[in-house]
Amino acid sequence: MNRLATDEKFVFVNEVGPRDGLQNQAAHVTPQDRIEFIQRLLDAGLAGVEVASFVNPKAVPQMAGAADIMSALRALIDDKQTQAQISVLVPNMYGYKAAQEAGAGIISVVPSATETMNQKNINMSLEETLATSCAILAQADKDGVRGQAYISVAFECPFEGPVGVQQVLTIAERLTQAGAKEIIIGDTIGAANPLQVKNLFAKLTDIYPPSFLSAHFHDTRAMGLANAYAALECGIRKFDSSVGGLGGCPFAPGAAGNLATEDLVAMLHQMGFTTGIDLNKLLSIATFAGTLIDRKIGGRMTAWFAQSSCQPAM
Ligand code: HMG
Ligand code: MG
């Protein structure tokens, strides 16, 4: 995060393809192939990669092998072969302990803003989820692990409909008091529009510094990029995205892929921001990820970029 503090043109792109991108695919990618996917992303210059989730493999078989992935990457981190922030998702204390044993230095808890979404996603009530998330964040603090917190369905829940801004603010406050180092606002089913994004982030940045906040957009209704721009305008400089637009939560009906990393990066570079990412490498990774899941993937700008002879300022 240091570069965010010292370089006002830098935007931190956190790639969630190996986790969000793969967790809902019909094809189950082996841990070995997921490690190669992650290594390619690191080589392309991603500032952060969410590499796995420590969830029940019976619930999400696509994420089995998280400990193997984390321990393979631990060697890279220890040898200082990567400066990138390697994070993992944990839904409960069991997952936290497994992640910590596997050497995770950054974890994200995953509360949702509504009662039903928590029940469907992690089999806990909203109150149980918040208590559990807070206990994990407090434990992470003690263990020297950076604890981050998603707030999923922050705009709309597939079961309960629109989510009020005050609900998100109340949850953010509780997670912050428990020691969260970052709040990641998740538009899980890609239902938000840029005005809603502006409204929520304006309220959040009245309370928290923008550097404490991050945005995680799904692109179900093709508003991912517009929503990222709205957050950018509110001073947000950290975004989750997924190469090729992979993604979706298995427990949130209607959740399509995340905002494609290549589209986000192309927009940022054209606007004069820097990300440290090599867009050419990113596009070849989208092709590679497509071979892993046996289908063609790619963001909106992929075809243009492949054919363009000018490729300005990328
Ligand atoms: P549960 O059935 O209530 O758990 O599931 P339990 O505590 O009753 O235990 C049942 C069994 O699961 C036991 O094993 C436990 O040991 C085991 P058994 O005795 O039957 O052999 N268990 C675990 N195993 C591995 N890892 C664990 C774990 N915990 C218990 N962490 C649980 C609760 C949370 C485990 C389950 O519901 C689960 O794994 N859910 C997965 C949820 C998930 O991965 N959702 C997608 C990620 S969230 C998302 O995509 C949104 C996001 O992208 C943001 C956005 O888009 O907005 C982040
Ligand atoms: Mg997501």
CSV table of C-alpha atoms and ligand atoms in Angstrom, one decimal:
chain,number,residue,atom,x,y,z
A,1,MET,CA,0.0,0.0,0.0
A,2,ASN,CA,3.0,2.3,0.3
A,3,ARG,CA,2.9,3.3,-3.3
A,4,LEU,CA,-0.7,4.5,-2.8
A,5,ALA,CA,0.5,6.9,-0.2
A,6,THR,CA,3.4,8.3,-2.2
A,7,ASP,CA,2.1,8.3,-5.8
A,8,GLU,CA,-1.2,10.1,-6.3
A,9,LYS,CA,-1.5,8.6,-9.8
A,10,PHE,CA,-1.2,5.0,-8.7
A,11,VAL,CA,-4.2,2.8,-8.5
A,12,PHE,CA,-4.0,-0.5,-6.7
A,13,VAL,CA,-5.6,-3.3,-8.7
A,14,ASN,CA,-6.3,-6.4,-6.7
A,15,GLU,CA,-6.9,-9.4,-8.9
A,16,VAL,CA,-9.6,-11.8,-7.6
A,17,GLY,CA,-9.6,-14.1,-10.6
A,18,PRO,CA,-8.0,-17.1,-8.8
A,19,ARG,CA,-10.7,-16.9,-6.1
A,20,ASP,CA,-13.9,-15.1,-7.2
A,21,GLY,CA,-13.1,-15.9,-10.8
A,22,LEU,CA,-12.8,-19.7,-10.4
A,23,GLN,CA,-15.2,-20.4,-7.4
A,24,ASN,CA,-18.3,-20.7,-9.6
A,25,GLN,CA,-16.9,-22.3,-12.7
A,26,ALA,CA,-18.2,-25.6,-14.0
A,27,ALA,CA,-14.6,-26.7,-14.6
A,28,HIS,CA,-12.6,-27.3,-11.4
A,29,VAL,CA,-9.1,-26.1,-11.9
A,30,THR,CA,-6.3,-28.0,-10.0
A,31,PRO,CA,-4.3,-26.2,-7.4
A,32,GLN,CA,-1.2,-26.7,-9.6
A,33,ASP,CA,-2.8,-24.8,-12.5
A,34,ARG,CA,-4.2,-22.2,-10.1
A,35,ILE,CA,-0.6,-21.6,-8.8
A,36,GLU,CA,0.6,-21.1,-12.4
A,37,PHE,CA,-2.3,-18.7,-13.0
A,38,ILE,CA,-1.3,-16.7,-9.9
A,39,GLN,CA,2.4,-16.7,-10.8
A,40,ARG,CA,1.5,-15.3,-14.3
A,41,LEU,CA,-0.6,-12.6,-12.6
A,42,LEU,CA,2.3,-11.6,-10.3
A,43,ASP,CA,4.6,-11.5,-13.3
A,44,ALA,CA,2.2,-9.2,-15.1
A,45,GLY,CA,2.6,-6.7,-12.2
A,46,LEU,CA,-0.7,-7.0,-10.3
A,47,ALA,CA,-0.4,-5.1,-7.0
A,48,GLY,CA,-2.5,-7.6,-5.2
A,49,VAL,CA,-3.9,-11.1,-5.9
A,50,GLU,CA,-6.6,-12.8,-3.9
A,51,VAL,CA,-5.4,-16.4,-4.3
A,52,ALA,CA,-7.8,-18.7,-2.6
A,53,SER,CA,-10.6,-19.1,-0.1
A,54,PHE,CA,-10.4,-21.3,3.0
A,55,VAL,CA,-14.0,-22.6,2.8
A,56,ASN,CA,-15.6,-26.0,3.0
A,57,PRO,CA,-14.7,-27.9,-0.1
A,58,LYS,CA,-18.0,-29.6,0.1
A,59,ALA,CA,-19.7,-26.2,-0.3
A,60,VAL,CA,-17.2,-24.9,-3.0
A,61,PRO,CA,-15.2,-27.8,-4.5
A,62,GLN,CA,-13.5,-25.3,-6.9
A,63,MET,CA,-11.6,-23.8,-4.0
A,64,ALA,CA,-10.2,-27.1,-2.6
A,65,GLY,CA,-6.4,-27.1,-2.1
A,66,ALA,CA,-6.2,-23.5,-0.6
A,67,ALA,CA,-3.5,-24.6,1.8
A,68,ASP,CA,-1.3,-26.0,-1.0
A,69,ILE,CA,-1.7,-22.8,-3.0
A,70,MET,CA,-0.8,-20.6,0.0
A,71,SER,CA,2.2,-22.6,1.0
A,72,ALA,CA,3.6,-22.6,-2.6
A,73,LEU,CA,3.2,-18.8,-2.7
A,74,ARG,CA,4.7,-18.4,0.8
A,75,ALA,CA,8.1,-19.3,-0.6
A,76,LEU,CA,7.8,-16.5,-3.1
A,77,ILE,CA,6.8,-14.0,-0.4
A,78,ASP,CA,9.6,-15.1,2.0
A,79,ASP,CA,12.2,-14.9,-0.8
A,80,LYS,CA,10.9,-11.4,-1.6
A,81,GLN,CA,10.3,-12.6,-5.2
A,82,THR,CA,7.0,-10.7,-5.1
A,83,GLN,CA,6.0,-7.4,-3.5
A,84,ALA,CA,2.4,-8.0,-4.3
A,85,GLN,CA,-0.2,-8.3,-1.6
A,86,ILE,CA,-1.3,-12.0,-1.5
A,87,SER,CA,-4.6,-12.3,0.3
A,88,VAL,CA,-7.1,-15.1,1.0
A,89,LEU,CA,-10.8,-15.2,1.9
A,90,VAL,CA,-11.9,-16.7,5.2
A,91,PRO,CA,-15.6,-17.2,6.2
A,92,ASN,CA,-15.2,-18.5,9.8
A,93,MET,CA,-12.6,-19.1,12.5
A,94,TYR,CA,-12.0,-22.6,11.2
A,95,GLY,CA,-11.0,-21.0,7.8
A,96,TYR,CA,-8.9,-18.3,9.5
A,97,LYS,CA,-6.9,-20.9,11.5
A,98,ALA,CA,-6.3,-23.0,8.4
A,99,ALA,CA,-5.2,-19.9,6.5
A,100,GLN,CA,-2.9,-18.7,9.2
A,101,GLU,CA,-1.3,-22.2,9.5
A,102,ALA,CA,-0.8,-22.1,5.7
A,103,GLY,CA,1.1,-18.9,6.1
A,104,ALA,CA,-1.4,-16.3,4.9
A,105,GLY,CA,-0.4,-12.8,5.8
A,106,ILE,CA,-3.6,-11.0,4.6
A,107,ILE,CA,-7.1,-12.4,5.1
A,108,SER,CA,-10.5,-11.0,4.2
A,109,VAL,CA,-13.6,-11.8,6.2
A,110,VAL,CA,-16.8,-11.9,4.2
A,111,PRO,CA,-19.9,-10.6,5.9
A,112,SER,CA,-22.9,-9.7,3.7
A,113,ALA,CA,-25.2,-6.7,4.5
A,114,THR,CA,-28.4,-8.8,4.8
A,115,GLU,CA,-29.7,-11.6,6.9
A,116,THR,CA,-30.6,-14.0,4.1
A,117,MET,CA,-27.4,-13.5,2.1
A,118,ASN,CA,-25.3,-14.5,5.2
A,119,GLN,CA,-27.5,-17.6,5.7
A,120,LYS,CA,-27.2,-18.7,2.1
A,121,ASN,CA,-23.5,-17.9,1.8
A,122,ILE,CA,-22.0,-19.1,5.1
A,123,ASN,CA,-24.9,-20.6,7.1
A,124,MET,CA,-24.9,-17.9,9.7
A,125,SER,CA,-27.3,-15.1,10.7
A,126,LEU,CA,-26.2,-11.5,10.2
A,127,GLU,CA,-25.4,-11.1,13.9
A,128,GLU,CA,-23.4,-14.4,14.0
A,129,THR,CA,-21.5,-13.4,10.9
A,130,LEU,CA,-20.6,-10.0,12.3
A,131,ALA,CA,-19.6,-11.5,15.7
A,132,THR,CA,-17.5,-14.1,13.9
A,133,SER,CA,-15.9,-11.6,11.5
A,134,CYS,CA,-15.0,-9.3,14.4
A,135,ALA,CA,-13.5,-12.1,16.3
A,136,ILE,CA,-11.4,-13.1,13.3
A,137,LEU,CA,-10.2,-9.5,12.8
A,138,ALA,CA,-9.3,-9.2,16.4
A,139,GLN,CA,-7.4,-12.5,16.3
A,140,ALA,CA,-5.6,-11.5,13.1
A,141,ASP,CA,-4.4,-8.3,14.8
A,142,LYS,CA,-2.9,-10.4,17.6
A,143,ASP,CA,-1.3,-12.8,15.1
A,144,GLY,CA,0.2,-10.0,13.0
A,145,VAL,CA,-2.0,-10.9,10.1
A,146,ARG,CA,-3.6,-8.0,8.1
A,147,GLY,CA,-7.4,-8.4,8.4
A,148,GLN,CA,-9.6,-6.9,5.8
A,149,ALA,CA,-13.4,-7.0,5.5
A,150,TYR,CA,-15.7,-7.3,2.6
A,151,ILE,CA,-19.2,-6.0,2.9
A,152,SER,CA,-21.1,-8.1,0.3
A,153,VAL,CA,-24.4,-7.2,-1.3
A,154,ALA,CA,-23.7,-3.6,-0.2
A,155,PHE,CA,-26.1,-2.2,-2.8
A,156,GLU,CA,-28.6,-5.0,-3.5
A,157,CYS,CA,-29.3,-8.5,-2.2
A,158,PRO,CA,-30.6,-11.2,-4.5
A,159,PHE,CA,-33.0,-12.3,-1.7
A,160,GLU,CA,-33.9,-9.1,0.1
A,161,GLY,CA,-33.6,-6.4,-2.6
A,162,PRO,CA,-32.1,-2.9,-2.2
A,163,VAL,CA,-29.7,-2.4,0.8
A,164,GLY,CA,-29.8,1.0,2.6
A,165,VAL,CA,-26.7,3.1,2.9
A,166,GLN,CA,-27.1,3.2,6.7
A,167,GLN,CA,-26.9,-0.6,6.9
A,168,VAL,CA,-23.6,-0.6,5.2
A,169,LEU,CA,-22.3,2.3,7.4
A,170,THR,CA,-23.3,0.5,10.5
A,171,ILE,CA,-21.6,-2.8,9.5
A,172,ALA,CA,-18.5,-0.9,8.4
A,173,GLU,CA,-18.3,0.8,11.8
A,174,ARG,CA,-18.5,-2.4,13.6
A,175,LEU,CA,-15.8,-4.1,11.5
A,176,THR,CA,-13.6,-1.1,11.8
A,177,GLN,CA,-13.9,-1.1,15.6
A,178,ALA,CA,-12.9,-4.8,15.5
A,179,GLY,CA,-9.7,-3.9,13.8
A,180,ALA,CA,-10.4,-4.1,10.0
A,181,LYS,CA,-7.5,-2.6,8.1
A,182,GLU,CA,-9.7,-2.1,5.0
A,183,ILE,CA,-13.3,-2.3,4.0
A,184,ILE,CA,-14.1,-3.7,0.6
A,185,ILE,CA,-17.5,-2.7,-0.7
A,186,GLY,CA,-18.9,-5.6,-2.8
A,187,ASP,CA,-21.6,-5.2,-5.5
A,188,THR,CA,-22.0,-9.0,-5.4
A,189,ILE,CA,-24.7,-9.3,-8.1
A,190,GLY,CA,-23.6,-6.3,-10.2
A,191,ALA,CA,-26.8,-4.4,-9.4
A,192,ALA,CA,-25.4,-0.9,-8.5
A,193,ASN,CA,-25.4,2.1,-10.8
A,194,PRO,CA,-22.8,4.9,-10.7
A,195,LEU,CA,-25.1,7.3,-8.8
A,196,GLN,CA,-25.6,4.7,-6.0
A,197,VAL,CA,-21.8,4.1,-6.0
A,198,LYS,CA,-21.1,7.8,-5.7
A,199,ASN,CA,-23.7,8.2,-2.9
A,200,LEU,CA,-22.3,5.3,-0.8
A,201,PHE,CA,-18.6,6.2,-1.3
A,202,ALA,CA,-19.4,9.9,-0.6
A,203,LYS,CA,-20.9,8.8,2.7
A,204,LEU,CA,-18.1,6.4,3.5
A,205,THR,CA,-15.4,8.9,2.7
A,206,ASP,CA,-17.0,11.4,5.0
A,207,ILE,CA,-16.1,9.0,7.8
A,208,TYR,CA,-13.0,7.1,6.5
A,209,PRO,CA,-9.9,8.0,4.5
A,210,PRO,CA,-10.3,6.7,0.9
A,211,SER,CA,-7.2,4.6,1.4
A,212,PHE,CA,-9.2,2.6,4.0
A,213,LEU,CA,-11.7,1.6,1.3
A,214,SER,CA,-11.8,-0.6,-1.7
A,215,ALA,CA,-14.4,-1.4,-4.4
A,216,HIS,CA,-15.4,-4.8,-5.7
A,217,PHE,CA,-17.7,-4.6,-8.7
A,218,HIS,CA,-19.4,-7.4,-10.6
A,219,ASP,CA,-20.4,-6.5,-14.2
A,220,THR,CA,-23.7,-8.2,-14.6
A,221,ARG,CA,-25.4,-5.2,-16.1
A,222,ALA,CA,-22.4,-3.7,-17.9
A,223,MET,CA,-22.0,-1.0,-15.3
A,224,GLY,CA,-18.8,-2.2,-13.7
A,225,LEU,CA,-16.5,0.3,-15.4
A,226,ALA,CA,-18.9,3.2,-14.9
A,227,ASN,CA,-19.2,2.2,-11.2
A,228,ALA,CA,-15.4,2.1,-10.9
A,229,TYR,CA,-15.2,5.5,-12.4
A,230,ALA,CA,-17.8,6.8,-9.9
A,231,ALA,CA,-15.7,5.3,-7.0
A,232,LEU,CA,-12.5,6.8,-8.5
A,233,GLU,CA,-14.2,10.2,-8.5
A,234,CYS,CA,-14.8,9.7,-4.8
A,235,GLY,CA,-11.1,9.2,-4.3
A,236,ILE,CA,-11.0,5.4,-4.2
A,237,ARG,CA,-7.7,4.1,-5.4
A,238,LYS,CA,-8.0,0.4,-4.7
A,239,PHE,CA,-10.2,-1.9,-6.9
A,240,ASP,CA,-10.9,-5.6,-7.1
A,241,SER,CA,-11.3,-7.0,-10.6
A,242,SER,CA,-10.9,-10.3,-12.4
A,243,VAL,CA,-9.0,-11.0,-15.5
A,244,GLY,CA,-11.2,-11.9,-18.5
A,245,GLY,CA,-14.2,-10.9,-16.4
A,246,LEU,CA,-14.3,-14.3,-14.6
A,247,GLY,CA,-16.4,-14.5,-11.5
A,248,GLY,CA,-19.5,-14.9,-9.5
A,249,CYS,CA,-20.7,-16.1,-6.1
A,250,PRO,CA,-22.2,-19.6,-6.1
A,251,PHE,CA,-24.7,-18.6,-3.4
A,252,ALA,CA,-25.9,-15.3,-4.9
A,253,PRO,CA,-28.3,-16.0,-7.8
A,254,GLY,CA,-27.7,-13.6,-10.7
A,255,ALA,CA,-24.1,-12.9,-9.8
A,256,ALA,CA,-22.2,-12.8,-13.1
A,257,GLY,CA,-18.5,-12.1,-13.6
A,258,ASN,CA,-16.4,-9.4,-12.0
A,259,LEU,CA,-15.4,-6.2,-13.7
A,260,ALA,CA,-12.6,-7.4,-16.2
A,261,THR,CA,-9.2,-6.4,-15.0
A,262,GLU,CA,-8.1,-5.6,-18.5
A,263,ASP,CA,-11.0,-3.2,-19.0
A,264,LEU,CA,-10.3,-1.5,-15.7
A,265,VAL,CA,-6.6,-1.2,-16.4
A,266,ALA,CA,-7.1,0.1,-19.9
A,267,MET,CA,-9.4,2.8,-18.6
A,268,LEU,CA,-7.0,3.8,-15.8
A,269,HIS,CA,-4.0,3.9,-18.1
A,270,GLN,CA,-5.9,6.0,-20.7
A,271,MET,CA,-6.9,8.4,-17.9
A,272,GLY,CA,-3.2,8.8,-16.9
A,273,PHE,CA,-3.2,6.6,-13.8
A,274,THR,CA,-0.5,4.0,-13.3
A,275,THR,CA,-1.0,0.4,-12.1
A,276,GLY,CA,2.3,-1.3,-12.7
A,277,ILE,CA,0.5,-3.8,-14.9
A,278,ASP,CA,1.6,-4.9,-18.3
A,279,LEU,CA,-1.6,-5.0,-20.3
A,280,ASN,CA,-0.2,-7.3,-23.0
A,281,LYS,CA,0.7,-9.9,-20.4
A,282,LEU,CA,-2.7,-9.5,-18.8
A,283,LEU,CA,-4.4,-10.2,-22.1
A,284,SER,CA,-2.4,-13.4,-22.6
A,285,ILE,CA,-3.4,-14.4,-19.1
A,286,ALA,CA,-7.1,-14.0,-20.0
A,287,THR,CA,-6.5,-16.4,-22.8
A,288,PHE,CA,-4.6,-18.8,-20.5
A,289,ALA,CA,-7.4,-18.6,-17.9
A,290,GLY,CA,-9.9,-19.4,-20.7
A,291,THR,CA,-8.0,-22.6,-21.4
A,292,LEU,CA,-8.1,-23.6,-17.7
A,293,ILE,CA,-11.9,-23.4,-17.7
A,294,ASP,CA,-12.3,-24.5,-21.3
A,295,ARG,CA,-14.2,-21.4,-22.6
A,296,LYS,CA,-13.3,-18.1,-24.3
A,297,ILE,CA,-13.2,-15.2,-21.9
A,298,GLY,CA,-12.2,-11.6,-22.1
A,299,GLY,CA,-13.2,-8.0,-21.3
A,300,ARG,CA,-14.9,-5.5,-23.6
A,301,MET,CA,-11.5,-4.1,-24.8
A,302,THR,CA,-9.9,-7.4,-25.6
A,303,ALA,CA,-10.7,-7.6,-29.3
A,304,TRP,CA,-9.9,-3.9,-29.9
A,305,PHE,CA,-6.5,-4.2,-28.1
A,306,ALA,CA,-5.6,-7.4,-30.0
A,307,GLN,CA,-6.2,-5.7,-33.4
A,308,SER,CA,-5.1,-2.1,-32.6
A,309,SER,CA,-2.0,-0.9,-34.3
A,310,CYS,CA,-1.7,2.2,-32.1
A,311,GLN,CA,-2.3,0.9,-28.6
A,312,PRO,CA,-1.9,4.3,-27.0
A,313,ALA,CA,-0.6,4.9,-23.5
A,314,MET,CA,-1.1,1.4,-22.2
B,1,HMG,P1,-21.4,-25.1,7.9
B,1,HMG,O1,-21.9,-26.3,7.3
B,1,HMG,O2,-22.3,-24.2,8.7
B,1,HMG,O3,-20.1,-25.3,8.8
B,1,HMG,O4,-20.7,-24.2,6.7
B,1,HMG,P2,-20.0,-26.1,10.2
B,1,HMG,O5,-19.2,-25.3,11.1
B,1,HMG,O6,-21.3,-26.6,10.6
B,1,HMG,O7,-19.1,-27.4,9.8
B,1,HMG,C1,-19.5,-28.3,8.8
B,1,HMG,C2,-18.3,-29.0,8.2
B,1,HMG,O8,-17.6,-28.0,7.5
B,1,HMG,C3,-17.4,-29.6,9.2
B,1,HMG,O9,-16.7,-30.7,8.6
B,1,HMG,C4,-16.3,-28.5,9.4
B,1,HMG,O10,-15.1,-29.0,9.8
B,1,HMG,C5,-16.2,-28.0,8.0
B,1,HMG,P3,-17.3,-32.2,8.8
B,1,HMG,O11,-17.4,-32.4,10.3
B,1,HMG,O12,-18.7,-32.3,8.1
B,1,HMG,O13,-16.3,-33.1,8.1
B,1,HMG,N1,-15.8,-26.6,7.9
B,1,HMG,C6,-14.8,-26.2,7.1
B,1,HMG,N2,-14.1,-26.8,6.2
B,1,HMG,C7,-13.2,-26.1,5.5
B,1,HMG,N3,-13.0,-24.8,5.6
B,1,HMG,C8,-13.8,-24.1,6.5
B,1,HMG,C9,-14.7,-24.8,7.3
B,1,HMG,N4,-15.6,-24.5,8.2
B,1,HMG,C10,-16.3,-25.6,8.6
B,1,HMG,N5,-13.7,-22.8,6.6
B,1,HMG,C11,-19.1,-22.6,5.9
B,1,HMG,C12,-20.1,-23.0,6.9
B,1,HMG,C13,-18.7,-21.2,6.0
B,1,HMG,C14,-17.9,-23.5,6.0
B,1,HMG,C15,-19.7,-23.0,4.5
B,1,HMG,O14,-21.0,-22.4,4.4
B,1,HMG,C16,-18.9,-22.5,3.4
B,1,HMG,O15,-17.8,-23.0,3.1
B,1,HMG,N6,-19.3,-21.5,2.5
B,1,HMG,C17,-18.6,-21.1,1.4
B,1,HMG,C18,-19.0,-19.7,1.1
B,1,HMG,C19,-18.3,-19.1,-0.1
B,1,HMG,O16,-17.2,-19.6,-0.4
B,1,HMG,N7,-18.9,-18.2,-0.8
B,1,HMG,C20,-18.3,-17.5,-1.9
B,1,HMG,C21,-17.3,-16.4,-1.4
B,1,HMG,S1,-18.1,-14.9,-0.9
B,1,HMG,C22,-18.2,-14.0,-2.4
B,1,HMG,O17,-18.0,-14.5,-3.5
B,1,HMG,C23,-18.6,-12.5,-2.3
B,1,HMG,C24,-17.3,-11.7,-2.6
B,1,HMG,O18,-16.8,-11.9,-3.8
B,1,HMG,C25,-17.7,-10.2,-2.5
B,1,HMG,C26,-18.8,-9.7,-3.4
B,1,HMG,O19,-18.9,-10.1,-4.6
B,1,HMG,O20,-19.6,-8.8,-3.0
B,1,HMG,C27,-16.3,-11.9,-1.5
B,2,MG,MG,-17.4,-11.1,-5.7
